[in-house]
Amino acid sequence: MCGGVDDTTAGAEGLAELEAAAERLQLETGPNVAPEALRQQLIRLRHVLDLLELPFSAMVIHLGTCDEVEWGGYPSPIQWVRHACKTSAWTAVNAFHVGEQSLRLEESARALRAGEIGFGHLALLAQTADAITESPTGSGFDETALLRKAKQHTVGRFFRDCA
């Protein structure tokens, strides 16, 4: 395995707890939930899903640092994630960008954890940071101004801000 570590049980207990919690949540959701309670549950659930995207992104970028043999025959870790995790290319690319830019976007990750922005905002910030830092004319990336806009705008509007 990557980095000489061959522990396939690492994190297994936490993942098992998450799976059990997801199963319980399915049982607790029903038509008898009042609309206000349902709205609050949706907000909280989306936040939890956004929080889970952070370790997913860290794992994706870690896989990217491994030898190609660890990608299971796929041409890139993004392709492996797309197929093995049964997700869209967009989701895999977003996870890769967020993982790659995580050190540069510490304030934005903190804002996500606090529920001030969603993962979609963070992914756009990461893609923008990547584009600016990779540009031959780029002069560095400061997340402050864009993070302020991310806190105020929907993901769709924030996409236009980043463009």
PDB file of C-alpha atoms in Angstrom:
ATOM      1  CA  MET A   1       0.000   0.000   0.000  1.00  0.00           C
ATOM      2  CA  CYS A   2       0.958   3.654  -0.354  1.00  0.00           C
ATOM      3  CA  GLY A   3       3.656   4.782   2.048  1.00  0.00           C
ATOM      4  CA  GLY A   4       4.300   1.230   3.198  1.00  0.00           C
ATOM      5  CA  VAL A   5       1.109   1.130   5.239  1.00  0.00           C
ATOM      6  CA  ASP A   6      -0.967  -2.010   4.772  1.00  0.00           C
ATOM      7  CA  ASP A   7      -3.744  -1.486   7.309  1.00  0.00           C
ATOM      8  CA  THR A   8      -7.088  -1.964   5.604  1.00  0.00           C
ATOM      9  CA  THR A   9      -8.895  -1.620   8.935  1.00  0.00           C
ATOM     10  CA  ALA A  10      -7.792   1.977   9.579  1.00  0.00           C
ATOM     11  CA  GLY A  11     -10.904   4.049  10.156  1.00  0.00           C
ATOM     12  CA  ALA A  12     -13.168   1.008   9.778  1.00  0.00           C
ATOM     13  CA  GLU A  13     -14.840   1.473  13.175  1.00  0.00           C
ATOM     14  CA  GLY A  14     -15.713   5.116  12.466  1.00  0.00           C
ATOM     15  CA  LEU A  15     -17.091   4.215   9.046  1.00  0.00           C
ATOM     16  CA  ALA A  16     -19.161   1.418  10.564  1.00  0.00           C
ATOM     17  CA  GLU A  17     -20.623   3.911  13.051  1.00  0.00           C
ATOM     18  CA  LEU A  18     -21.460   6.313  10.208  1.00  0.00           C
ATOM     19  CA  GLU A  19     -23.159   3.543   8.246  1.00  0.00           C
ATOM     20  CA  ALA A  20     -25.202   2.553  11.294  1.00  0.00           C
ATOM     21  CA  ALA A  21     -26.185   6.178  11.884  1.00  0.00           C
ATOM     22  CA  ALA A  22     -27.266   6.494   8.234  1.00  0.00           C
ATOM     23  CA  GLU A  23     -29.432   3.402   8.624  1.00  0.00           C
ATOM     24  CA  ARG A  24     -31.020   4.813  11.799  1.00  0.00           C
ATOM     25  CA  LEU A  25     -31.678   8.105  10.032  1.00  0.00           C
ATOM     26  CA  GLN A  26     -33.597   6.255   7.320  1.00  0.00           C
ATOM     27  CA  LEU A  27     -35.829   4.748   9.976  1.00  0.00           C
ATOM     28  CA  GLU A  28     -36.433   8.102  11.715  1.00  0.00           C
ATOM     29  CA  THR A  29     -37.470   9.956   8.574  1.00  0.00           C
ATOM     30  CA  GLY A  30     -41.130   9.819   7.718  1.00  0.00           C
ATOM     31  CA  PRO A  31     -44.210  11.724   6.607  1.00  0.00           C
ATOM     32  CA  ASN A  32     -45.127  12.719  10.163  1.00  0.00           C
ATOM     33  CA  VAL A  33     -42.287  15.230  10.467  1.00  0.00           C
ATOM     34  CA  ALA A  34     -43.494  18.834  10.674  1.00  0.00           C
ATOM     35  CA  PRO A  35     -42.236  21.075   7.833  1.00  0.00           C
ATOM     36  CA  GLU A  36     -40.160  23.295  10.169  1.00  0.00           C
ATOM     37  CA  ALA A  37     -38.485  20.261  11.717  1.00  0.00           C
ATOM     38  CA  LEU A  38     -37.939  18.816   8.251  1.00  0.00           C
ATOM     39  CA  ARG A  39     -36.270  22.029   7.077  1.00  0.00           C
ATOM     40  CA  GLN A  40     -33.951  22.032  10.083  1.00  0.00           C
ATOM     41  CA  GLN A  41     -33.119  18.353   9.559  1.00  0.00           C
ATOM     42  CA  LEU A  42     -32.323  18.989   5.894  1.00  0.00           C
ATOM     43  CA  ILE A  43     -29.958  21.832   6.817  1.00  0.00           C
ATOM     44  CA  ARG A  44     -28.206  19.723   9.442  1.00  0.00           C
ATOM     45  CA  LEU A  45     -27.976  16.674   7.190  1.00  0.00           C
ATOM     46  CA  ARG A  46     -26.500  18.711   4.316  1.00  0.00           C
ATOM     47  CA  HIS A  47     -23.934  20.145   6.746  1.00  0.00           C
ATOM     48  CA  VAL A  48     -22.981  16.656   7.925  1.00  0.00           C
ATOM     49  CA  LEU A  49     -22.612  15.521   4.305  1.00  0.00           C
ATOM     50  CA  ASP A  50     -20.417  18.559   3.593  1.00  0.00           C
ATOM     51  CA  LEU A  51     -18.277  17.731   6.636  1.00  0.00           C
ATOM     52  CA  LEU A  52     -17.835  14.173   5.363  1.00  0.00           C
ATOM     53  CA  GLU A  53     -16.519  15.536   2.065  1.00  0.00           C
ATOM     54  CA  LEU A  54     -13.409  16.829   3.906  1.00  0.00           C
ATOM     55  CA  PRO A  55     -11.960  13.437   4.880  1.00  0.00           C
ATOM     56  CA  PHE A  56     -13.082  12.050   1.513  1.00  0.00           C
ATOM     57  CA  SER A  57     -11.048  14.785  -0.201  1.00  0.00           C
ATOM     58  CA  ALA A  58      -8.039  14.093   2.009  1.00  0.00           C
ATOM     59  CA  MET A  59      -8.230  10.403   1.110  1.00  0.00           C
ATOM     60  CA  VAL A  60      -8.538  11.165  -2.616  1.00  0.00           C
ATOM     61  CA  ILE A  61      -5.464  13.394  -2.608  1.00  0.00           C
ATOM     62  CA  HIS A  62      -3.559  10.789  -0.595  1.00  0.00           C
ATOM     63  CA  LEU A  63      -4.419   8.181  -3.220  1.00  0.00           C
ATOM     64  CA  GLY A  64      -3.073  10.609  -5.809  1.00  0.00           C
ATOM     65  CA  THR A  65       0.321  10.553  -4.090  1.00  0.00           C
ATOM     66  CA  CYS A  66       0.507   6.770  -4.343  1.00  0.00           C
ATOM     67  CA  ASP A  67       2.153   4.829  -7.131  1.00  0.00           C
ATOM     68  CA  GLU A  68       0.009   4.239 -10.207  1.00  0.00           C
ATOM     69  CA  VAL A  69      -0.335   0.572  -9.283  1.00  0.00           C
ATOM     70  CA  GLU A  70      -2.494   1.685  -6.340  1.00  0.00           C
ATOM     71  CA  TRP A  71      -4.973   3.253  -8.767  1.00  0.00           C
ATOM     72  CA  GLY A  72      -6.215  -0.209  -9.705  1.00  0.00           C
ATOM     73  CA  GLY A  73      -5.414   0.045 -13.392  1.00  0.00           C
ATOM     74  CA  TYR A  74      -7.137   3.397 -13.906  1.00  0.00           C
ATOM     75  CA  PRO A  75      -5.197   6.217 -15.596  1.00  0.00           C
ATOM     76  CA  SER A  76      -5.613   8.542 -12.600  1.00  0.00           C
ATOM     77  CA  PRO A  77      -6.864   8.481  -9.008  1.00  0.00           C
ATOM     78  CA  ILE A  78      -9.810  10.621 -10.135  1.00  0.00           C
ATOM     79  CA  GLN A  79     -10.892   7.900 -12.573  1.00  0.00           C
ATOM     80  CA  TRP A  80     -10.514   5.263  -9.866  1.00  0.00           C
ATOM     81  CA  VAL A  81     -12.673   7.320  -7.470  1.00  0.00           C
ATOM     82  CA  ARG A  82     -15.304   7.889 -10.146  1.00  0.00           C
ATOM     83  CA  HIS A  83     -15.667   4.192 -10.872  1.00  0.00           C
ATOM     84  CA  ALA A  84     -14.983   2.546  -7.526  1.00  0.00           C
ATOM     85  CA  CYS A  85     -16.929   5.061  -5.441  1.00  0.00           C
ATOM     86  CA  LYS A  86     -19.799   5.159  -7.961  1.00  0.00           C
ATOM     87  CA  THR A  87     -19.748   8.904  -8.265  1.00  0.00           C
ATOM     88  CA  SER A  88     -19.581  11.519 -10.963  1.00  0.00           C
ATOM     89  CA  ALA A  89     -16.370  12.796 -12.461  1.00  0.00           C
ATOM     90  CA  TRP A  90     -17.347  16.223 -11.122  1.00  0.00           C
ATOM     91  CA  THR A  91     -17.506  14.891  -7.541  1.00  0.00           C
ATOM     92  CA  ALA A  92     -14.141  13.155  -7.909  1.00  0.00           C
ATOM     93  CA  VAL A  93     -12.507  16.258  -9.404  1.00  0.00           C
ATOM     94  CA  ASN A  94     -13.942  18.467  -6.655  1.00  0.00           C
ATOM     95  CA  ALA A  95     -12.593  16.120  -3.995  1.00  0.00           C
ATOM     96  CA  PHE A  96      -9.186  16.125  -5.669  1.00  0.00           C
ATOM     97  CA  HIS A  97      -9.055  19.942  -5.865  1.00  0.00           C
ATOM     98  CA  VAL A  98     -10.156  20.388  -2.256  1.00  0.00           C
ATOM     99  CA  GLY A  99      -7.629  17.823  -1.053  1.00  0.00           C
ATOM    100  CA  GLU A 100      -4.892  19.408  -3.133  1.00  0.00           C
ATOM    101  CA  GLN A 101      -5.615  22.948  -1.904  1.00  0.00           C
ATOM    102  CA  SER A 102      -6.473  22.089   1.717  1.00  0.00           C
ATOM    103  CA  LEU A 103      -3.415  23.779   3.223  1.00  0.00           C
ATOM    104  CA  ARG A 104      -4.040  26.934   1.223  1.00  0.00           C
ATOM    105  CA  LEU A 105      -7.742  27.080   2.205  1.00  0.00           C
ATOM    106  CA  GLU A 106      -7.650  26.635   5.965  1.00  0.00           C
ATOM    107  CA  GLU A 107     -10.021  29.567   6.654  1.00  0.00           C
ATOM    108  CA  SER A 108     -12.482  28.252   4.069  1.00  0.00           C
ATOM    109  CA  ALA A 109     -12.385  24.760   5.592  1.00  0.00           C
ATOM    110  CA  ARG A 110     -13.017  26.346   8.983  1.00  0.00           C
ATOM    111  CA  ALA A 111     -16.012  28.206   7.486  1.00  0.00           C
ATOM    112  CA  LEU A 112     -17.351  24.920   6.125  1.00  0.00           C
ATOM    113  CA  ARG A 113     -17.007  23.261   9.530  1.00  0.00           C
ATOM    114  CA  ALA A 114     -18.874  26.196  11.088  1.00  0.00           C
ATOM    115  CA  GLY A 115     -21.700  25.855   8.556  1.00  0.00           C
ATOM    116  CA  GLU A 116     -20.984  29.234   6.960  1.00  0.00           C
ATOM    117  CA  ILE A 117     -20.345  27.746   3.500  1.00  0.00           C
ATOM    118  CA  GLY A 118     -21.046  24.428   1.834  1.00  0.00           C
ATOM    119  CA  PHE A 119     -18.733  21.970   0.133  1.00  0.00           C
ATOM    120  CA  GLY A 120     -19.748  23.383  -3.255  1.00  0.00           C
ATOM    121  CA  HIS A 121     -18.339  26.750  -2.193  1.00  0.00           C
ATOM    122  CA  LEU A 122     -15.147  25.116  -0.939  1.00  0.00           C
ATOM    123  CA  ALA A 123     -14.718  23.183  -4.191  1.00  0.00           C
ATOM    124  CA  LEU A 124     -15.048  26.400  -6.203  1.00  0.00           C
ATOM    125  CA  LEU A 125     -12.514  28.115  -3.960  1.00  0.00           C
ATOM    126  CA  ALA A 126     -10.121  25.183  -4.451  1.00  0.00           C
ATOM    127  CA  GLN A 127     -10.540  25.210  -8.233  1.00  0.00           C
ATOM    128  CA  THR A 128      -9.980  28.965  -8.319  1.00  0.00           C
ATOM    129  CA  ALA A 129      -6.901  28.686  -6.106  1.00  0.00           C
ATOM    130  CA  ASP A 130      -5.556  25.959  -8.377  1.00  0.00           C
ATOM    131  CA  ALA A 131      -6.182  27.990 -11.539  1.00  0.00           C
ATOM    132  CA  ILE A 132      -4.552  31.116 -10.123  1.00  0.00           C
ATOM    133  CA  THR A 133      -1.499  29.377  -8.672  1.00  0.00           C
ATOM    134  CA  GLU A 134      -0.952  27.382 -11.862  1.00  0.00           C
ATOM    135  CA  SER A 135      -1.298  30.440 -14.094  1.00  0.00           C
ATOM    136  CA  PRO A 136       1.982  31.834 -15.409  1.00  0.00           C
ATOM    137  CA  THR A 137       0.662  35.322 -14.677  1.00  0.00           C
ATOM    138  CA  GLY A 138      -0.828  34.436 -11.286  1.00  0.00           C
ATOM    139  CA  SER A 139       0.529  36.341  -8.328  1.00  0.00           C
ATOM    140  CA  GLY A 140      -0.578  34.046  -5.527  1.00  0.00           C
ATOM    141  CA  PHE A 141      -3.970  33.293  -4.058  1.00  0.00           C
ATOM    142  CA  ASP A 142      -5.606  34.952  -1.062  1.00  0.00           C
ATOM    143  CA  GLU A 143      -8.872  33.299  -0.100  1.00  0.00           C
ATOM    144  CA  THR A 144     -10.148  36.197   2.036  1.00  0.00           C
ATOM    145  CA  ALA A 145     -12.121  38.194  -0.533  1.00  0.00           C
ATOM    146  CA  LEU A 146     -13.642  35.149  -2.213  1.00  0.00           C
ATOM    147  CA  LEU A 147     -14.473  33.519   1.106  1.00  0.00           C
ATOM    148  CA  ARG A 148     -16.407  36.637   2.088  1.00  0.00           C
ATOM    149  CA  LYS A 149     -18.447  36.300  -1.130  1.00  0.00           C
ATOM    150  CA  ALA A 150     -18.909  32.554  -0.578  1.00  0.00           C
ATOM    151  CA  LYS A 151     -20.506  33.270   2.792  1.00  0.00           C
ATOM    152  CA  GLN A 152     -22.978  35.669   1.154  1.00  0.00           C
ATOM    153  CA  HIS A 153     -23.855  33.915  -2.126  1.00  0.00           C
ATOM    154  CA  THR A 154     -25.400  30.678  -3.289  1.00  0.00           C
ATOM    155  CA  VAL A 155     -23.074  28.205  -4.982  1.00  0.00           C
ATOM    156  CA  GLY A 156     -24.467  29.215  -8.392  1.00  0.00           C
ATOM    157  CA  ARG A 157     -23.847  32.897  -7.782  1.00  0.00           C
ATOM    158  CA  PHE A 158     -20.453  32.120  -6.264  1.00  0.00           C
ATOM    159  CA  PHE A 159     -19.496  30.259  -9.432  1.00  0.00           C
ATOM    160  CA  ARG A 160     -19.896  33.562 -11.287  1.00  0.00           C
ATOM    161  CA  ASP A 161     -17.868  35.358  -8.592  1.00  0.00           C
ATOM    162  CA  CYS A 162     -15.006  32.897  -9.083  1.00  0.00           C
ATOM    163  CA  ALA A 163     -15.161  33.182 -12.860  1.00  0.00           C
TER     164      ALA A 163
END
